[in-house]
Amino acid sequence: AEGKAAEKMPNKNDRPQRSPSPPKKGTKGGPKGKGKGVGAAPAPKAGGKGNQPGSKGNQPRKAEVFPKVPLKRLFWTPLSLAATSASCIWEKIDRQLENTSFDENELEALFSEAGITSERRSVCEKPKVAKRRLFEEQRRRQIWFMLALMPEQAVLLRAIETTDETVLPPEKVELLLANLPSAEEEATLRAATADPSSQATDAWDEPEGFMINLLAVPSYQLRIRVWGFLNSMEHTVVRMTEATDDCRKAVSCLSGSARIEKLLALILRVGNYLNSGTPRGRADGFDLDTLSKLIQLKASQEQTLLDFVITQLDRDCPQMIREMYEPCCEFEAVRSAQRHNMSDLKEELCTLIAQATGYLQQL
């Protein structure tokens, strides 16, 4: 009886075992352990703390450097190539590091924890060489602006010497032509470079240095002026040819127009009627300046003599005025020719001929 009672009494060290609870919805496998407990920790992500140089199992690939002075730090997040893809950009850059260099002394002088001392400042600051200048500031800015739009000086000077149109198109030749040195500037430059100590090109500032190099090109003034003259000739010939053609068409249209003849005949007859009994009457014709006076002579009923002539012409020939305004007829021909001043064209042509003759004599 005592033995059966002892079997029924629970032991303090015996605890009832619970059945494992089923995993919660959305979780996989058994419960995760913390720290070094049951279950493996997830693999560290690339670029995380587990990939920092010096961490266990991921040794840095770069050699350690030892600056001569304490430097300011650049706080970034370092990456380890051991945990990245072999085709990433850093892998390609790693192969090019051998060809990359910088001035370590200047870096230490600029970014030292102690700041820049006078000794380190001498390392950073390179001595500035004073450049010689001759031109006034406004003239210098003009040359600076021109050079900014041109190729480098060596290519520019070679193109001027060979008149290379592929390097200097017409608009750049025109810009160069507008900035040629004057006779006074050329004399000043030649006098300044006569001193042997001033013949070094690097001793001059860029505007003066370019002009000095330009003087060394044989007959540079004549080359550039003839080049610009030839570039402008095509446009000039087209413009003058167009003006001449317009005037010729107008002359041909007016001289062979029966409508113009009828209009002039009516004006002549009306004028002779108004001038009857005076020395101006009984005229066989009139100068063309008279046409502008038709609008100046006014009637008593606020009507001009031109209005009267047009009214009479339209009454006798109703369609004639309208036909004169049709395309390719009298009005269009006169309007096209009116855009050109033949006196100005003649004067321009004489100037071009004189220019070309002068260039030929110099060549």
mmCIF file of C-alpha atoms in Angstrom:
data_model
loop_
_atom_site.group_PDB
_atom_site.id
_atom_site.type_symbol
_atom_site.label_atom_id
_atom_site.label_comp_id
_atom_site.label_asym_id
_atom_site.label_seq_id
_atom_site.Cartn_x
_atom_site.Cartn_y
_atom_site.Cartn_z
ATOM 1 C CA ALA A 1 0.000 0.000 0.000
ATOM 2 C CA GLU A 2 2.823 2.405 0.825
ATOM 3 C CA GLY A 3 4.502 1.553 -2.496
ATOM 4 C CA LYS A 4 1.379 2.374 -4.461
ATOM 5 C CA ALA A 5 0.978 5.654 -2.603
ATOM 6 C CA ALA A 6 4.580 6.575 -3.365
ATOM 7 C CA GLU A 7 3.984 5.967 -7.079
ATOM 8 C CA LYS A 8 0.987 8.344 -7.052
ATOM 9 C CA MET A 9 2.824 11.213 -5.256
ATOM 10 C CA PRO A 10 4.469 13.660 -7.792
ATOM 11 C CA ASN A 11 8.198 14.304 -7.670
ATOM 12 C CA LYS A 12 9.310 17.935 -7.380
ATOM 13 C CA ASN A 13 12.022 17.403 -9.972
ATOM 14 C CA ASP A 14 9.617 15.915 -12.455
ATOM 15 C CA ARG A 15 7.882 18.647 -14.487
ATOM 16 C CA PRO A 16 5.266 17.895 -17.057
ATOM 17 C CA GLN A 17 6.629 18.265 -20.588
ATOM 18 C CA ARG A 18 4.630 20.559 -22.893
ATOM 19 C CA SER A 19 4.112 19.657 -26.464
ATOM 20 C CA PRO A 20 5.842 22.088 -28.815
ATOM 21 C CA SER A 21 3.500 24.847 -29.975
ATOM 22 C CA PRO A 22 2.870 25.021 -33.708
ATOM 23 C CA PRO A 23 4.723 27.774 -35.579
ATOM 24 C CA LYS A 24 2.912 31.008 -36.079
ATOM 25 C CA LYS A 25 1.404 31.824 -39.418
ATOM 26 C CA GLY A 26 3.920 33.414 -41.795
ATOM 27 C CA THR A 27 7.065 31.982 -40.091
ATOM 28 C CA LYS A 28 9.226 29.205 -41.412
ATOM 29 C CA GLY A 29 10.812 26.491 -39.362
ATOM 30 C CA GLY A 30 11.390 26.584 -35.614
ATOM 31 C CA PRO A 31 11.858 29.550 -33.344
ATOM 32 C CA LYS A 32 14.893 31.819 -34.021
ATOM 33 C CA GLY A 33 17.640 31.822 -31.447
ATOM 34 C CA LYS A 34 19.228 34.951 -30.068
ATOM 35 C CA GLY A 35 22.966 35.494 -30.051
ATOM 36 C CA LYS A 36 24.716 32.131 -29.956
ATOM 37 C CA GLY A 37 21.523 30.191 -29.394
ATOM 38 C CA VAL A 38 19.877 27.680 -31.637
ATOM 39 C CA GLY A 39 19.546 28.703 -35.296
ATOM 40 C CA ALA A 40 22.046 30.301 -37.684
ATOM 41 C CA ALA A 41 22.275 34.096 -37.865
ATOM 42 C CA PRO A 42 21.446 35.650 -41.267
ATOM 43 C CA ALA A 43 24.362 36.378 -43.624
ATOM 44 C CA PRO A 44 25.617 39.986 -43.440
ATOM 45 C CA LYS A 45 24.604 42.250 -46.301
ATOM 46 C CA ALA A 46 27.149 43.698 -48.670
ATOM 47 C CA GLY A 47 28.310 47.063 -47.451
ATOM 48 C CA GLY A 48 27.087 46.427 -43.861
ATOM 49 C CA LYS A 49 29.054 46.292 -40.682
ATOM 50 C CA GLY A 50 30.119 42.727 -41.344
ATOM 51 C CA ASN A 51 31.991 43.852 -44.475
ATOM 52 C CA GLN A 52 34.069 46.598 -42.946
ATOM 53 C CA PRO A 53 37.809 46.239 -43.477
ATOM 54 C CA GLY A 54 39.465 44.416 -40.623
ATOM 55 C CA SER A 55 36.415 42.349 -39.618
ATOM 56 C CA LYS A 56 36.959 38.652 -39.014
ATOM 57 C CA GLY A 57 36.919 36.584 -42.189
ATOM 58 C CA ASN A 58 37.050 39.610 -44.531
ATOM 59 C CA GLN A 59 40.576 41.055 -44.643
ATOM 60 C CA PRO A 60 41.185 44.311 -46.562
ATOM 61 C CA ARG A 61 42.795 43.979 -49.966
ATOM 62 C CA LYS A 62 44.475 47.408 -49.922
ATOM 63 C CA ALA A 63 47.813 47.984 -48.245
ATOM 64 C CA GLU A 64 47.731 50.175 -45.164
ATOM 65 C CA VAL A 65 49.100 53.724 -45.548
ATOM 66 C CA PHE A 66 50.880 55.784 -42.897
ATOM 67 C CA PRO A 67 50.546 59.590 -43.261
ATOM 68 C CA LYS A 68 53.326 61.649 -41.761
ATOM 69 C CA VAL A 69 50.883 63.848 -39.810
ATOM 70 C CA PRO A 70 47.418 63.285 -38.307
ATOM 71 C CA LEU A 71 44.781 64.070 -40.949
ATOM 72 C CA LYS A 72 41.107 64.971 -40.937
ATOM 73 C CA ARG A 73 38.833 62.010 -41.537
ATOM 74 C CA LEU A 74 36.445 61.404 -44.419
ATOM 75 C CA PHE A 75 33.436 59.640 -42.922
ATOM 76 C CA TRP A 76 32.126 57.201 -45.506
ATOM 77 C CA THR A 77 30.733 53.657 -45.534
ATOM 78 C CA PRO A 78 33.523 51.396 -46.853
ATOM 79 C CA LEU A 79 32.767 48.384 -49.050
ATOM 80 C CA SER A 80 34.637 45.087 -49.235
ATOM 81 C CA LEU A 81 35.055 43.529 -52.670
ATOM 82 C CA ALA A 82 35.096 40.047 -51.154
ATOM 83 C CA ALA A 83 31.320 40.179 -50.724
ATOM 84 C CA THR A 84 30.480 41.943 -53.987
ATOM 85 C CA SER A 85 30.122 40.800 -57.554
ATOM 86 C CA ALA A 86 33.274 40.476 -59.624
ATOM 87 C CA SER A 87 31.680 42.577 -62.379
ATOM 88 C CA CYS A 88 30.879 45.632 -60.245
ATOM 89 C CA ILE A 89 32.377 49.050 -60.920
ATOM 90 C CA TRP A 90 34.672 48.881 -57.881
ATOM 91 C CA GLU A 91 36.315 45.735 -59.211
ATOM 92 C CA LYS A 92 37.137 47.581 -62.444
ATOM 93 C CA ILE A 93 38.401 50.599 -60.539
ATOM 94 C CA ASP A 94 40.579 48.369 -58.345
ATOM 95 C CA ARG A 95 42.539 47.311 -61.432
ATOM 96 C CA GLN A 96 43.231 50.963 -62.331
ATOM 97 C CA LEU A 97 44.479 52.150 -58.944
ATOM 98 C CA GLU A 98 48.092 51.519 -59.894
ATOM 99 C CA ASN A 99 47.866 54.321 -62.486
ATOM 100 C CA THR A 100 46.251 56.757 -60.024
ATOM 101 C CA SER A 101 48.411 59.171 -58.031
ATOM 102 C CA PHE A 102 48.207 62.457 -56.167
ATOM 103 C CA ASP A 103 50.477 64.842 -54.270
ATOM 104 C CA GLU A 104 50.623 63.387 -50.771
ATOM 105 C CA ASN A 105 52.551 66.343 -49.360
ATOM 106 C CA GLU A 106 49.923 68.803 -50.585
ATOM 107 C CA LEU A 107 47.082 66.646 -49.225
ATOM 108 C CA GLU A 108 48.750 66.474 -45.804
ATOM 109 C CA ALA A 109 49.399 70.201 -45.809
ATOM 110 C CA LEU A 110 45.777 71.031 -46.695
ATOM 111 C CA PHE A 111 43.948 68.491 -44.526
ATOM 112 C CA SER A 112 46.171 68.232 -41.481
ATOM 113 C CA GLU A 113 44.462 68.167 -38.086
ATOM 114 C CA ALA A 114 46.820 70.933 -36.937
ATOM 115 C CA GLY A 115 45.773 73.252 -39.776
ATOM 116 C CA ILE A 116 47.939 74.833 -42.435
ATOM 117 C CA THR A 117 51.200 76.213 -41.091
ATOM 118 C CA SER A 118 53.507 78.543 -42.955
ATOM 119 C CA GLU A 119 55.751 75.604 -43.813
ATOM 120 C CA ARG A 120 52.878 73.553 -45.198
ATOM 121 C CA ARG A 121 51.445 76.592 -47.007
ATOM 122 C CA SER A 122 54.661 76.831 -48.999
ATOM 123 C CA VAL A 123 54.037 73.288 -50.209
ATOM 124 C CA CYS A 124 50.459 74.062 -51.314
ATOM 125 C CA GLU A 125 50.930 77.456 -52.876
ATOM 126 C CA LYS A 126 52.987 77.449 -56.008
ATOM 127 C CA PRO A 127 54.817 80.685 -56.768
ATOM 128 C CA LYS A 128 52.915 82.835 -59.236
ATOM 129 C CA VAL A 129 54.876 84.178 -62.171
ATOM 130 C CA ALA A 130 53.901 87.719 -63.096
ATOM 131 C CA LYS A 131 52.844 87.922 -66.745
ATOM 132 C CA ARG A 132 53.668 90.967 -68.830
ATOM 133 C CA ARG A 133 50.838 93.048 -70.294
ATOM 134 C CA LEU A 134 50.721 95.777 -72.911
ATOM 135 C CA PHE A 135 47.075 96.263 -73.914
ATOM 136 C CA GLU A 136 44.421 98.186 -72.042
ATOM 137 C CA GLU A 137 41.873 96.148 -70.104
ATOM 138 C CA GLN A 138 39.032 96.649 -72.590
ATOM 139 C CA ARG A 139 41.228 95.564 -75.498
ATOM 140 C CA ARG A 140 42.420 92.574 -73.481
ATOM 141 C CA ARG A 141 38.827 91.480 -72.858
ATOM 142 C CA GLN A 142 38.102 91.668 -76.585
ATOM 143 C CA ILE A 143 41.033 89.374 -77.354
ATOM 144 C CA TRP A 144 40.088 87.022 -74.479
ATOM 145 C CA PHE A 145 36.550 86.743 -75.867
ATOM 146 C CA MET A 146 37.834 86.020 -79.369
ATOM 147 C CA LEU A 147 40.264 83.347 -78.160
ATOM 148 C CA ALA A 148 37.506 81.675 -76.127
ATOM 149 C CA LEU A 149 35.642 81.011 -79.397
ATOM 150 C CA MET A 150 38.708 79.790 -81.282
ATOM 151 C CA PRO A 151 40.605 76.473 -81.224
ATOM 152 C CA GLU A 152 43.795 76.267 -79.188
ATOM 153 C CA GLN A 153 46.481 78.722 -80.196
ATOM 154 C CA ALA A 154 48.812 76.258 -81.914
ATOM 155 C CA VAL A 155 45.981 74.966 -84.132
ATOM 156 C CA LEU A 156 44.709 78.501 -84.728
ATOM 157 C CA LEU A 157 48.078 79.847 -85.854
ATOM 158 C CA ARG A 158 48.642 76.855 -88.127
ATOM 159 C CA ALA A 159 45.189 77.363 -89.689
ATOM 160 C CA ILE A 160 45.964 81.050 -90.346
ATOM 161 C CA GLU A 161 49.248 80.165 -92.034
ATOM 162 C CA THR A 162 47.622 77.514 -94.259
ATOM 163 C CA THR A 163 44.173 79.211 -94.587
ATOM 164 C CA ASP A 164 42.521 75.993 -93.422
ATOM 165 C CA GLU A 165 38.754 76.427 -93.873
ATOM 166 C CA THR A 166 37.994 73.237 -91.929
ATOM 167 C CA VAL A 167 39.455 74.801 -88.770
ATOM 168 C CA LEU A 168 38.310 78.396 -89.322
ATOM 169 C CA PRO A 169 34.881 78.749 -90.945
ATOM 170 C CA PRO A 170 33.862 82.164 -92.379
ATOM 171 C CA GLU A 171 32.306 83.457 -89.137
ATOM 172 C CA LYS A 172 35.532 82.810 -87.181
ATOM 173 C CA VAL A 173 37.643 84.411 -89.900
ATOM 174 C CA GLU A 174 35.381 87.449 -89.641
ATOM 175 C CA LEU A 175 35.881 87.522 -85.857
ATOM 176 C CA LEU A 176 39.628 87.247 -86.308
ATOM 177 C CA LEU A 177 39.555 90.006 -88.916
ATOM 178 C CA ALA A 178 37.718 92.319 -86.511
ATOM 179 C CA ASN A 179 40.419 91.827 -83.833
ATOM 180 C CA LEU A 180 43.573 92.260 -85.888
ATOM 181 C CA PRO A 181 46.166 94.472 -84.183
ATOM 182 C CA SER A 182 46.274 98.058 -85.353
ATOM 183 C CA ALA A 183 49.453 99.575 -86.753
ATOM 184 C CA GLU A 184 50.119 101.230 -83.396
ATOM 185 C CA GLU A 185 49.603 97.970 -81.469
ATOM 186 C CA GLU A 186 51.841 96.091 -83.873
ATOM 187 C CA ALA A 187 54.621 98.661 -83.460
ATOM 188 C CA THR A 188 54.300 98.458 -79.665
ATOM 189 C CA LEU A 189 54.469 94.651 -79.700
ATOM 190 C CA ARG A 190 57.499 94.569 -81.986
ATOM 191 C CA ALA A 191 59.311 97.129 -79.843
ATOM 192 C CA ALA A 192 58.512 95.154 -76.662
ATOM 193 C CA THR A 193 59.764 91.872 -78.124
ATOM 194 C CA ALA A 194 62.978 93.425 -79.419
ATOM 195 C CA ASP A 195 64.423 92.891 -75.928
ATOM 196 C CA PRO A 196 65.899 89.322 -75.799
ATOM 197 C CA SER A 197 64.549 88.800 -72.260
ATOM 198 C CA SER A 198 60.982 89.408 -73.519
ATOM 199 C CA GLN A 199 61.046 86.990 -76.432
ATOM 200 C CA ALA A 200 59.866 84.035 -74.341
ATOM 201 C CA THR A 201 56.165 83.492 -75.056
ATOM 202 C CA ASP A 202 55.408 82.273 -71.543
ATOM 203 C CA ALA A 203 56.546 85.627 -70.139
ATOM 204 C CA TRP A 204 53.475 87.343 -71.635
ATOM 205 C CA ASP A 205 49.840 87.110 -70.673
ATOM 206 C CA GLU A 206 47.618 85.213 -73.112
ATOM 207 C CA PRO A 207 46.234 88.147 -75.179
ATOM 208 C CA GLU A 208 49.680 89.657 -75.694
ATOM 209 C CA GLY A 209 51.236 86.227 -76.221
ATOM 210 C CA PHE A 210 48.779 85.390 -78.981
ATOM 211 C CA MET A 211 49.363 88.672 -80.774
ATOM 212 C CA ILE A 212 53.142 88.179 -80.574
ATOM 213 C CA ASN A 213 52.784 84.695 -82.084
ATOM 214 C CA LEU A 214 50.457 86.121 -84.756
ATOM 215 C CA LEU A 215 53.132 88.630 -85.788
ATOM 216 C CA ALA A 216 55.430 85.687 -86.538
ATOM 217 C CA VAL A 217 53.044 84.380 -89.248
ATOM 218 C CA PRO A 218 54.321 85.612 -92.643
ATOM 219 C CA SER A 219 52.103 88.412 -94.057
ATOM 220 C CA TYR A 220 49.428 87.635 -91.454
ATOM 221 C CA GLN A 221 47.475 90.846 -92.141
ATOM 222 C CA LEU A 222 47.264 90.196 -95.878
ATOM 223 C CA ARG A 223 46.393 86.509 -95.363
ATOM 224 C CA ILE A 224 43.471 87.198 -93.044
ATOM 225 C CA ARG A 225 42.147 90.185 -95.014
ATOM 226 C CA VAL A 226 42.198 88.345 -98.345
ATOM 227 C CA TRP A 227 40.661 85.294 -96.656
ATOM 228 C CA GLY A 228 37.815 87.397 -95.264
ATOM 229 C CA PHE A 229 37.388 89.164 -98.620
ATOM 230 C CA LEU A 230 37.026 85.864 -100.472
ATOM 231 C CA ASN A 231 34.586 84.514 -97.867
ATOM 232 C CA SER A 232 32.340 87.570 -98.255
ATOM 233 C CA MET A 233 32.430 87.566 -102.059
ATOM 234 C CA GLU A 234 29.969 84.717 -102.469
ATOM 235 C CA HIS A 235 27.308 86.469 -100.418
ATOM 236 C CA THR A 236 28.063 89.807 -102.091
ATOM 237 C CA VAL A 237 27.779 88.356 -105.601
ATOM 238 C CA VAL A 238 24.458 86.684 -104.768
ATOM 239 C CA ARG A 239 23.048 89.905 -103.318
ATOM 240 C CA MET A 240 24.163 92.076 -106.225
ATOM 241 C CA THR A 241 22.970 89.560 -108.805
ATOM 242 C CA GLU A 242 19.534 89.463 -107.165
ATOM 243 C CA ALA A 243 19.299 93.264 -107.160
ATOM 244 C CA THR A 244 20.357 93.502 -110.806
ATOM 245 C CA ASP A 245 17.870 90.824 -111.864
ATOM 246 C CA ASP A 246 15.006 92.565 -110.026
ATOM 247 C CA CYS A 247 15.770 95.893 -111.683
ATOM 248 C CA ARG A 248 16.108 94.339 -115.119
ATOM 249 C CA LYS A 249 12.787 92.520 -114.753
ATOM 250 C CA ALA A 250 11.101 95.760 -113.721
ATOM 251 C CA VAL A 251 12.545 97.679 -116.680
ATOM 252 C CA SER A 252 11.533 94.935 -119.093
ATOM 253 C CA CYS A 253 8.019 94.713 -117.628
ATOM 254 C CA LEU A 254 7.382 98.452 -117.658
ATOM 255 C CA SER A 255 8.912 99.176 -121.053
ATOM 256 C CA GLY A 256 6.769 96.539 -122.770
ATOM 257 C CA SER A 257 3.512 97.111 -120.860
ATOM 258 C CA ALA A 258 0.547 98.437 -122.833
ATOM 259 C CA ARG A 259 -1.230 99.221 -119.563
ATOM 260 C CA ILE A 260 1.612 101.493 -118.414
ATOM 261 C CA GLU A 261 1.553 103.243 -121.799
ATOM 262 C CA LYS A 262 -2.162 103.916 -121.477
ATOM 263 C CA LEU A 263 -1.756 105.230 -117.936
ATOM 264 C CA LEU A 264 1.067 107.596 -118.947
ATOM 265 C CA ALA A 265 -0.923 108.789 -121.959
ATOM 266 C CA LEU A 266 -3.888 109.685 -119.739
ATOM 267 C CA ILE A 267 -1.629 111.545 -117.284
ATOM 268 C CA LEU A 268 0.016 113.485 -120.154
ATOM 269 C CA ARG A 269 -3.319 114.506 -121.612
ATOM 270 C CA VAL A 270 -4.707 115.619 -118.221
ATOM 271 C CA GLY A 271 -1.508 117.571 -117.472
ATOM 272 C CA ASN A 272 -1.582 119.391 -120.792
ATOM 273 C CA TYR A 273 -5.202 120.274 -120.183
ATOM 274 C CA LEU A 274 -4.372 121.714 -116.738
ATOM 275 C CA ASN A 275 -1.365 123.627 -118.119
ATOM 276 C CA SER A 276 -3.104 125.025 -121.188
ATOM 277 C CA GLY A 277 -2.102 128.588 -122.021
ATOM 278 C CA THR A 278 1.198 128.284 -120.082
ATOM 279 C CA PRO A 279 4.734 127.391 -121.141
ATOM 280 C CA ARG A 280 4.210 124.005 -119.452
ATOM 281 C CA GLY A 281 1.337 123.121 -121.772
ATOM 282 C CA ARG A 282 1.419 121.230 -125.049
ATOM 283 C CA ALA A 283 4.135 118.926 -123.718
ATOM 284 C CA ASP A 284 5.146 115.724 -125.521
ATOM 285 C CA GLY A 285 6.112 114.024 -122.290
ATOM 286 C CA PHE A 286 7.210 114.566 -118.675
ATOM 287 C CA ASP A 287 9.872 113.386 -116.257
ATOM 288 C CA LEU A 288 9.002 110.518 -113.924
ATOM 289 C CA ASP A 289 9.323 112.740 -110.847
ATOM 290 C CA THR A 290 5.976 114.199 -111.886
ATOM 291 C CA LEU A 291 4.235 111.005 -110.799
ATOM 292 C CA SER A 292 4.887 111.847 -107.149
ATOM 293 C CA LYS A 293 3.232 115.259 -107.636
ATOM 294 C CA LEU A 294 -0.099 113.748 -108.674
ATOM 295 C CA ILE A 295 -0.954 113.091 -105.038
ATOM 296 C CA GLN A 296 0.108 116.609 -103.982
ATOM 297 C CA LEU A 297 -2.309 118.447 -106.292
ATOM 298 C CA LYS A 298 -5.652 118.420 -104.467
ATOM 299 C CA ALA A 299 -9.106 119.182 -105.834
ATOM 300 C CA SER A 300 -11.732 121.309 -104.124
ATOM 301 C CA GLN A 301 -13.639 118.220 -102.892
ATOM 302 C CA GLU A 302 -10.774 116.614 -100.922
ATOM 303 C CA GLN A 303 -9.683 114.614 -103.934
ATOM 304 C CA THR A 304 -6.209 114.474 -105.478
ATOM 305 C CA LEU A 305 -5.254 114.461 -109.139
ATOM 306 C CA LEU A 306 -4.166 110.823 -108.763
ATOM 307 C CA ASP A 307 -7.673 109.880 -107.593
ATOM 308 C CA PHE A 308 -9.109 111.603 -110.648
ATOM 309 C CA VAL A 309 -6.757 109.786 -113.063
ATOM 310 C CA ILE A 310 -7.451 106.365 -111.539
ATOM 311 C CA THR A 311 -11.211 106.990 -111.595
ATOM 312 C CA GLN A 312 -11.120 107.952 -115.277
ATOM 313 C CA LEU A 313 -8.914 104.960 -116.163
ATOM 314 C CA ASP A 314 -11.154 102.547 -114.290
ATOM 315 C CA ARG A 315 -14.214 103.991 -116.055
ATOM 316 C CA ASP A 316 -12.731 103.443 -119.511
ATOM 317 C CA CYS A 317 -10.914 100.132 -118.792
ATOM 318 C CA PRO A 318 -12.517 98.494 -115.715
ATOM 319 C CA GLN A 319 -10.120 95.467 -115.534
ATOM 320 C CA MET A 320 -6.836 97.214 -116.291
ATOM 321 C CA ILE A 321 -5.974 98.364 -112.743
ATOM 322 C CA ARG A 322 -6.742 94.937 -111.330
ATOM 323 C CA GLU A 323 -4.567 93.248 -113.943
ATOM 324 C CA MET A 324 -1.600 95.430 -113.012
ATOM 325 C CA TYR A 325 -1.730 94.036 -109.429
ATOM 326 C CA GLU A 326 -1.774 90.378 -110.431
ATOM 327 C CA PRO A 327 1.318 88.177 -109.730
ATOM 328 C CA CYS A 328 4.319 88.706 -112.013
ATOM 329 C CA CYS A 329 2.800 91.900 -113.379
ATOM 330 C CA GLU A 330 3.696 95.582 -113.150
ATOM 331 C CA PHE A 331 3.078 96.185 -109.444
ATOM 332 C CA GLU A 332 5.089 93.173 -108.263
ATOM 333 C CA ALA A 333 7.993 93.966 -110.604
ATOM 334 C CA VAL A 334 8.218 97.581 -109.443
ATOM 335 C CA ARG A 335 7.926 96.616 -105.779
ATOM 336 C CA SER A 336 10.807 94.103 -106.065
ATOM 337 C CA ALA A 337 13.060 96.635 -107.792
ATOM 338 C CA GLN A 338 12.172 99.322 -105.267
ATOM 339 C CA ARG A 339 14.021 97.378 -102.516
ATOM 340 C CA HIS A 340 17.365 98.142 -104.146
ATOM 341 C CA ASN A 341 19.244 101.379 -104.507
ATOM 342 C CA MET A 342 21.231 101.193 -107.720
ATOM 343 C CA SER A 343 23.442 104.143 -106.755
ATOM 344 C CA ASP A 344 24.526 102.392 -103.560
ATOM 345 C CA LEU A 345 25.126 99.135 -105.431
ATOM 346 C CA LYS A 346 27.274 100.914 -107.990
ATOM 347 C CA GLU A 347 29.352 102.560 -105.268
ATOM 348 C CA GLU A 348 29.782 99.234 -103.426
ATOM 349 C CA LEU A 349 30.871 97.520 -106.626
ATOM 350 C CA CYS A 350 33.515 100.169 -107.280
ATOM 351 C CA THR A 351 34.839 99.718 -103.724
ATOM 352 C CA LEU A 352 35.083 95.923 -104.157
ATOM 353 C CA ILE A 353 36.964 96.305 -107.438
ATOM 354 C CA ALA A 354 39.432 98.713 -105.809
ATOM 355 C CA GLN A 355 39.923 96.303 -102.862
ATOM 356 C CA ALA A 356 40.543 93.331 -105.138
ATOM 357 C CA THR A 357 43.013 95.343 -107.231
ATOM 358 C CA GLY A 358 44.924 96.360 -104.109
ATOM 359 C CA TYR A 359 45.138 92.799 -102.811
ATOM 360 C CA LEU A 360 46.381 91.559 -106.193
ATOM 361 C CA GLN A 361 49.146 94.148 -106.196
ATOM 362 C CA GLN A 362 50.260 93.088 -102.693
ATOM 363 C CA LEU A 363 50.213 89.422 -103.630
#
